[in-house]
Amino acid sequence: MNQRGTMNTYDQPGMGSSNIDVTLVTDNMVGQVTNWSVTNDTDSDHRVISFDAAMATPRPELGITRYRTDKADWVKMTEYLVNNVGDIDEQTIDSHANSLVTLLKSAADSSIPRTKSTGHPPGRQAWWTPELTVFKKALERSRRLGQRSNEPEVYRAHRNKYLAEIRRAKMATWQALAGDLNVNPWSKAFRWAKRKGAPPNTVQGNLRRLDGSYTETVEETAELLLKAFVPDELDGETSDYHGPLDDRGEPPSVSEVKASVWRVKPNKAPGLDGLAAKIIRKAWPVIGPTQTKPYGTELRKSYFPISW
């Protein structure tokens, strides 16, 4: 996909430039990849390659949601589900899964508060300051103007100011944290030190073999794990493609799916939709039958919903 007339994909002052970074696209995707370009937006010697790719199926939006289930109004959530469960679109597997997730998220939004933010913008550290924002913008502006290659001294001056301010901000934050001990012995510094003093997580170093003996070294443990999870291929055996599970018989029952849901710990970290197992459990009396329906179709067609 590389195009003539654009800036080289690699450039290092004093070392030259070239097009060593290549974008490869299959024949089926050639017509769906557009707006290929190269920009000098980073400090790396390798410049940024960007392009647009048309997707046949839109991907779900990414975003992390967390609900305070300890403060949930479960009665209100149940009422919302009862009033809206009939709106689930069961025409296709994807529409069924999407509308079910949408229903659960809407019910959760109406009855469960979300976790509060950390108090600073996402991706920003606690030591970030307004001055750092100014220096960062100046550095980015210098990069966009091409000063990294054309005026390296000017660019280095902006970069050094930015890095020096980072060091200063970190030191000031640390001094404030440590100095707080003189006023409040149970301050953040104490809590931080207490967590750091906790015993480190240990890694299982010995495992039991089938004969009852135990491994004694890391190498023996690794070898045992490899034999257990990556067994040697048997001579003469072949693998057959079985295709969709048409011969499974009856689709999973409501009780079978419920048992699977209940095997997940209630407060286990959820996915991007924020729907923890505890929320699914509380919603089960209402959504159980409709949540069970897609699984039989998924097994028969060997298809898994994109949103799941």
Tab-separated table of C-alpha atoms in Angstrom:
chain	number	residue	atom	x	y	z
A	1	MET	CA	0.000	0.000	0.000
A	2	ASN	CA	3.007	2.331	0.194
A	3	GLN	CA	2.552	5.267	-2.163
A	4	ARG	CA	5.064	7.335	-4.073
A	5	GLY	CA	5.381	10.993	-3.236
A	6	THR	CA	4.965	10.595	0.525
A	7	MET	CA	7.679	11.066	3.123
A	8	ASN	CA	9.873	8.084	3.871
A	9	THR	CA	8.703	5.761	6.617
A	10	TYR	CA	12.097	5.774	8.355
A	11	ASP	CA	14.356	8.729	9.049
A	12	GLN	CA	17.256	9.163	11.438
A	13	PRO	CA	19.240	12.402	11.323
A	14	GLY	CA	22.787	11.680	10.272
A	15	MET	CA	21.941	8.131	9.199
A	16	GLY	CA	19.655	8.747	6.219
A	17	SER	CA	16.076	7.756	5.442
A	18	SER	CA	14.330	4.951	3.581
A	19	ASN	CA	11.046	3.091	3.171
A	20	ILE	CA	11.736	-0.012	5.233
A	21	ASP	CA	8.237	-0.089	6.766
A	22	VAL	CA	5.776	-1.668	4.359
A	23	THR	CA	1.994	-2.044	4.585
A	24	LEU	CA	0.830	-5.340	3.091
A	25	VAL	CA	-2.798	-5.973	2.149
A	26	THR	CA	-4.424	-9.081	0.706
A	27	ASP	CA	-6.149	-8.980	-2.679
A	28	ASN	CA	-9.563	-9.059	-1.027
A	29	MET	CA	-8.776	-5.991	1.095
A	30	VAL	CA	-7.109	-3.762	-1.509
A	31	GLY	CA	-10.301	-1.879	-2.321
A	32	GLN	CA	-11.214	-1.468	1.346
A	33	VAL	CA	-8.016	0.221	2.545
A	34	THR	CA	-7.912	3.970	1.851
A	35	ASN	CA	-6.269	7.208	3.002
A	36	TRP	CA	-2.837	5.626	3.425
A	37	SER	CA	-0.391	8.240	4.717
A	38	VAL	CA	2.842	8.759	6.637
A	39	THR	CA	3.154	11.364	9.396
A	40	ASN	CA	6.018	12.426	11.632
A	41	ASP	CA	4.108	12.459	14.923
A	42	THR	CA	6.494	10.652	17.275
A	43	ASP	CA	10.072	10.803	18.498
A	44	SER	CA	10.769	7.425	16.926
A	45	ASP	CA	12.938	7.040	13.853
A	46	HIS	CA	10.033	5.090	12.359
A	47	ARG	CA	7.262	7.416	11.275
A	48	VAL	CA	3.577	6.741	11.817
A	49	ILE	CA	1.684	4.932	9.058
A	50	SER	CA	-2.081	5.425	9.141
A	51	PHE	CA	-4.929	4.262	6.930
A	52	ASP	CA	-8.655	3.566	6.972
A	53	ALA	CA	-9.991	0.028	6.609
A	54	ALA	CA	-13.640	-0.573	5.782
A	55	MET	CA	-15.028	-3.353	7.971
A	56	ALA	CA	-17.914	-5.507	6.822
A	57	THR	CA	-19.226	-5.736	10.381
A	58	PRO	CA	-18.880	-2.768	12.742
A	59	ARG	CA	-16.934	-3.484	15.889
A	60	PRO	CA	-18.455	-2.660	19.268
A	61	GLU	CA	-17.231	0.551	20.834
A	62	LEU	CA	-14.469	0.085	23.359
A	63	GLY	CA	-14.833	1.535	26.790
A	64	ILE	CA	-14.486	0.400	30.362
A	65	THR	CA	-17.504	0.601	32.660
A	66	ARG	CA	-17.562	-0.364	36.312
A	67	TYR	CA	-20.710	-0.592	38.433
A	68	ARG	CA	-20.958	-0.271	42.222
A	69	THR	CA	-22.972	-3.426	42.801
A	70	ASP	CA	-22.738	-2.883	46.564
A	71	LYS	CA	-24.998	0.166	46.117
A	72	ALA	CA	-27.351	-1.311	43.522
A	73	ASP	CA	-31.125	-0.999	43.625
A	74	TRP	CA	-31.938	-4.552	42.520
A	75	VAL	CA	-35.699	-4.042	42.733
A	76	LYS	CA	-35.497	-1.100	40.344
A	77	MET	CA	-33.295	-3.079	37.957
A	78	THR	CA	-35.731	-6.002	37.977
A	79	GLU	CA	-38.650	-3.693	37.225
A	80	TYR	CA	-36.771	-2.214	34.277
A	81	LEU	CA	-35.978	-5.673	32.903
A	82	VAL	CA	-39.568	-6.872	33.253
A	83	ASN	CA	-40.857	-3.822	31.380
A	84	ASN	CA	-38.336	-4.061	28.518
A	85	VAL	CA	-37.394	-7.726	28.096
A	86	GLY	CA	-39.962	-8.014	25.315
A	87	ASP	CA	-37.917	-5.629	23.142
A	88	ILE	CA	-35.086	-8.140	22.623
A	89	ASP	CA	-34.566	-8.834	18.909
A	90	GLU	CA	-34.198	-12.607	18.473
A	91	GLN	CA	-34.068	-12.675	14.650
A	92	THR	CA	-30.322	-13.417	14.435
A	93	ILE	CA	-27.632	-14.488	16.877
A	94	ASP	CA	-25.911	-11.099	16.733
A	95	SER	CA	-29.109	-9.079	17.095
A	96	HIS	CA	-30.164	-11.290	19.997
A	97	ALA	CA	-26.817	-10.884	21.780
A	98	ASN	CA	-26.579	-7.147	21.075
A	99	SER	CA	-30.085	-6.353	22.281
A	100	LEU	CA	-29.600	-8.509	25.380
A	101	VAL	CA	-26.390	-6.680	26.311
A	102	THR	CA	-28.055	-3.331	25.599
A	103	LEU	CA	-30.985	-4.254	27.837
A	104	LEU	CA	-28.719	-5.317	30.700
A	105	LYS	CA	-26.564	-2.195	30.425
A	106	SER	CA	-29.623	0.064	30.322
A	107	ALA	CA	-31.058	-1.696	33.362
A	108	ALA	CA	-27.742	-1.363	35.190
A	109	ASP	CA	-27.424	2.315	34.263
A	110	SER	CA	-30.881	2.993	35.676
A	111	SER	CA	-30.305	1.297	39.016
A	112	ILE	CA	-26.574	0.923	39.761
A	113	PRO	CA	-24.150	3.827	40.263
A	114	ARG	CA	-20.882	3.705	38.386
A	115	THR	CA	-17.490	3.881	40.021
A	116	LYS	CA	-16.035	7.344	40.386
A	117	SER	CA	-13.089	8.509	38.345
A	118	THR	CA	-9.609	8.678	39.814
A	119	GLY	CA	-9.698	12.481	39.905
A	120	HIS	CA	-7.336	13.056	36.992
A	121	PRO	CA	-7.803	12.580	33.237
A	122	PRO	CA	-7.427	9.029	31.867
A	123	GLY	CA	-3.831	8.213	31.073
A	124	ARG	CA	-2.473	11.038	33.255
A	125	GLN	CA	-0.346	10.325	36.296
A	126	ALA	CA	-0.939	11.835	39.714
A	127	TRP	CA	2.159	14.003	39.262
A	128	TRP	CA	0.916	15.577	36.010
A	129	THR	CA	0.807	19.396	36.079
A	130	PRO	CA	-0.583	22.155	33.832
A	131	GLU	CA	3.011	23.134	33.043
A	132	LEU	CA	3.631	19.667	31.640
A	133	THR	CA	0.652	20.090	29.333
A	134	VAL	CA	2.164	23.326	27.993
A	135	PHE	CA	5.598	21.759	27.435
A	136	LYS	CA	4.074	18.684	25.808
A	137	LYS	CA	2.071	20.792	23.361
A	138	ALA	CA	5.173	22.802	22.504
A	139	LEU	CA	7.100	19.598	21.820
A	140	GLU	CA	4.318	18.230	19.629
A	141	ARG	CA	4.131	21.524	17.727
A	142	SER	CA	7.879	21.415	17.139
A	143	ARG	CA	7.574	17.881	15.815
A	144	ARG	CA	4.754	18.816	13.447
A	145	LEU	CA	6.834	21.701	12.071
A	146	GLY	CA	9.552	19.233	11.148
A	147	GLN	CA	12.094	20.752	13.534
A	148	ARG	CA	13.217	17.295	14.602
A	149	SER	CA	14.959	16.954	11.237
A	150	ASN	CA	15.339	20.552	10.036
A	151	GLU	CA	16.165	22.295	13.315
A	152	PRO	CA	17.337	19.552	15.686
A	153	GLU	CA	18.716	22.009	18.260
A	154	VAL	CA	15.344	23.734	18.620
A	155	TYR	CA	13.568	20.392	18.852
A	156	ARG	CA	16.001	19.077	21.480
A	157	ALA	CA	15.482	22.228	23.544
A	158	HIS	CA	11.709	21.601	23.656
A	159	ARG	CA	12.239	17.940	24.471
A	160	ASN	CA	14.743	18.660	27.255
A	161	LYS	CA	12.388	21.187	28.854
A	162	TYR	CA	9.594	18.636	28.766
A	163	LEU	CA	11.714	15.853	30.295
A	164	ALA	CA	13.145	18.186	32.940
A	165	GLU	CA	9.638	19.256	33.960
A	166	ILE	CA	8.595	15.600	34.260
A	167	ARG	CA	11.493	14.943	36.628
A	168	ARG	CA	10.697	18.063	38.644
A	169	ALA	CA	6.990	17.199	38.902
A	170	LYS	CA	7.744	13.649	40.020
A	171	MET	CA	10.171	14.851	42.678
A	172	ALA	CA	7.734	17.494	43.955
A	173	THR	CA	4.949	14.925	44.238
A	174	TRP	CA	7.216	12.503	46.067
A	175	GLN	CA	8.417	15.196	48.479
A	176	ALA	CA	4.827	16.176	49.233
A	177	LEU	CA	3.923	12.536	49.818
A	178	ALA	CA	6.877	11.884	52.107
A	179	GLY	CA	6.588	15.246	53.893
A	180	ASP	CA	3.018	14.491	54.853
A	181	LEU	CA	4.372	11.909	57.316
A	182	ASN	CA	5.521	14.756	59.575
A	183	VAL	CA	1.919	15.882	59.991
A	184	ASN	CA	-0.093	12.703	59.570
A	185	PRO	CA	1.655	9.394	60.370
A	186	TRP	CA	-1.252	7.452	58.812
A	187	SER	CA	-1.087	9.358	55.542
A	188	LYS	CA	-0.936	8.135	51.952
A	189	ALA	CA	2.793	7.540	52.351
A	190	PHE	CA	2.157	5.110	55.206
A	191	ARG	CA	-0.515	3.248	53.242
A	192	TRP	CA	1.759	3.085	50.205
A	193	ALA	CA	4.660	1.747	52.287
A	194	LYS	CA	2.358	-0.786	53.918
A	195	ARG	CA	1.265	-2.160	50.546
A	196	LYS	CA	4.856	-2.275	49.334
A	197	GLY	CA	5.822	-4.221	52.423
A	198	ALA	CA	3.312	-6.984	51.743
A	199	PRO	CA	4.799	-10.366	50.853
A	200	PRO	CA	5.242	-10.730	47.091
A	201	ASN	CA	3.098	-13.097	45.100
A	202	THR	CA	4.737	-16.487	44.930
A	203	VAL	CA	4.893	-18.665	41.856
A	204	GLN	CA	4.160	-22.357	42.155
A	205	GLY	CA	7.571	-23.995	41.877
A	206	ASN	CA	6.736	-27.662	42.358
A	207	LEU	CA	3.965	-29.816	40.923
A	208	ARG	CA	2.918	-33.384	41.595
A	209	ARG	CA	3.504	-35.971	38.902
A	210	LEU	CA	1.143	-38.842	38.124
A	211	ASP	CA	3.334	-41.220	40.119
A	212	GLY	CA	2.956	-39.058	43.234
A	213	SER	CA	6.430	-37.501	43.180
A	214	TYR	CA	7.023	-33.749	42.949
A	215	THR	CA	9.134	-31.645	40.634
A	216	GLU	CA	12.109	-30.013	42.320
A	217	THR	CA	13.350	-27.447	39.809
A	218	VAL	CA	11.815	-24.883	37.492
A	219	GLU	CA	12.990	-26.915	34.507
A	220	GLU	CA	11.208	-30.052	35.756
A	221	THR	CA	8.032	-28.063	36.405
A	222	ALA	CA	8.144	-26.524	32.924
A	223	GLU	CA	8.690	-29.934	31.336
A	224	LEU	CA	5.741	-31.404	33.245
A	225	LEU	CA	3.484	-28.531	32.155
A	226	LEU	CA	4.552	-28.902	28.535
A	227	LYS	CA	3.796	-32.612	28.534
A	228	ALA	CA	0.411	-31.993	30.143
A	229	PHE	CA	-0.770	-29.138	27.934
A	230	VAL	CA	1.225	-29.763	24.741
A	231	PRO	CA	1.392	-33.563	24.426
A	232	ASP	CA	3.407	-35.233	21.698
A	233	GLU	CA	1.525	-36.197	18.556
A	234	LEU	CA	0.731	-39.878	18.229
A	235	ASP	CA	1.906	-41.602	15.049
A	236	GLY	CA	-0.829	-42.571	12.640
A	237	GLU	CA	-3.507	-40.347	14.146
A	238	THR	CA	-5.310	-37.798	12.019
A	239	SER	CA	-7.626	-34.976	12.957
A	240	ASP	CA	-11.029	-34.705	11.320
A	241	TYR	CA	-13.140	-31.602	10.901
A	242	HIS	CA	-16.480	-32.236	12.540
A	243	GLY	CA	-18.230	-29.013	11.548
A	244	PRO	CA	-21.286	-27.637	13.348
A	245	LEU	CA	-22.627	-29.722	16.199
A	246	ASP	CA	-25.766	-30.940	14.445
A	247	ASP	CA	-25.734	-34.217	16.346
A	248	ARG	CA	-25.631	-32.712	19.822
A	249	GLY	CA	-29.276	-33.375	20.415
A	250	GLU	CA	-31.218	-31.013	22.610
A	251	PRO	CA	-29.915	-27.441	23.018
A	252	PRO	CA	-28.627	-26.375	26.440
A	253	SER	CA	-31.370	-26.037	29.002
A	254	VAL	CA	-32.004	-23.021	31.195
A	255	SER	CA	-30.696	-24.926	34.203
A	256	GLU	CA	-27.456	-25.848	32.382
A	257	VAL	CA	-26.755	-22.255	31.388
A	258	LYS	CA	-27.671	-21.052	34.867
A	259	ALA	CA	-25.207	-23.506	36.388
A	260	SER	CA	-22.483	-22.091	34.125
A	261	VAL	CA	-23.326	-18.534	35.151
A	262	TRP	CA	-23.258	-19.476	38.825
A	263	ARG	CA	-19.796	-21.015	38.446
A	264	VAL	CA	-18.402	-17.522	37.807
A	265	LYS	CA	-17.536	-15.631	40.982
A	266	PRO	CA	-20.050	-12.792	41.530
A	267	ASN	CA	-17.415	-10.069	41.813
A	268	LYS	CA	-15.044	-11.342	39.157
A	269	ALA	CA	-13.710	-8.498	36.997
A	270	PRO	CA	-16.163	-7.908	34.118
A	271	GLY	CA	-15.434	-7.280	30.472
A	272	LEU	CA	-15.681	-3.972	28.643
A	273	ASP	CA	-19.458	-3.864	29.090
A	274	GLY	CA	-19.043	-3.820	32.883
A	275	LEU	CA	-21.643	-6.550	33.423
A	276	ALA	CA	-20.244	-8.563	36.306
A	277	ALA	CA	-21.566	-12.030	37.092
A	278	LYS	CA	-23.414	-10.609	40.094
A	279	ILE	CA	-25.537	-8.453	37.787
A	280	ILE	CA	-26.305	-11.438	35.549
A	281	ARG	CA	-27.334	-13.468	38.593
A	282	LYS	CA	-29.710	-10.782	39.826
A	283	ALA	CA	-31.199	-10.427	36.337
A	284	TRP	CA	-31.506	-14.176	35.745
A	285	PRO	CA	-35.134	-14.626	36.914
A	286	VAL	CA	-36.169	-12.269	34.105
A	287	ILE	CA	-33.617	-12.876	31.336
A	288	GLY	CA	-32.799	-16.549	31.968
A	289	PRO	CA	-34.943	-18.057	29.181
A	290	THR	CA	-34.033	-15.461	26.553
A	291	GLN	CA	-30.343	-15.618	27.456
A	292	THR	CA	-30.389	-19.402	27.033
A	293	LYS	CA	-31.874	-19.382	23.521
A	294	PRO	CA	-28.786	-18.230	21.556
A	295	TYR	CA	-26.546	-21.017	22.845
A	296	GLY	CA	-28.311	-23.789	20.970
A	297	THR	CA	-28.063	-21.858	17.700
A	298	GLU	CA	-24.414	-21.017	18.370
A	299	LEU	CA	-23.544	-24.680	18.805
A	300	ARG	CA	-25.436	-25.756	15.693
A	301	LYS	CA	-23.914	-23.054	13.489
A	302	SER	CA	-20.476	-22.887	15.150
A	303	TYR	CA	-20.886	-19.128	15.447
A	304	PHE	CA	-20.190	-16.828	18.380
A	305	PRO	CA	-21.752	-13.336	18.625
A	306	ILE	CA	-19.310	-10.497	18.016
A	307	SER	CA	-20.516	-8.511	21.034
A	308	TRP	CA	-19.829	-11.465	23.351
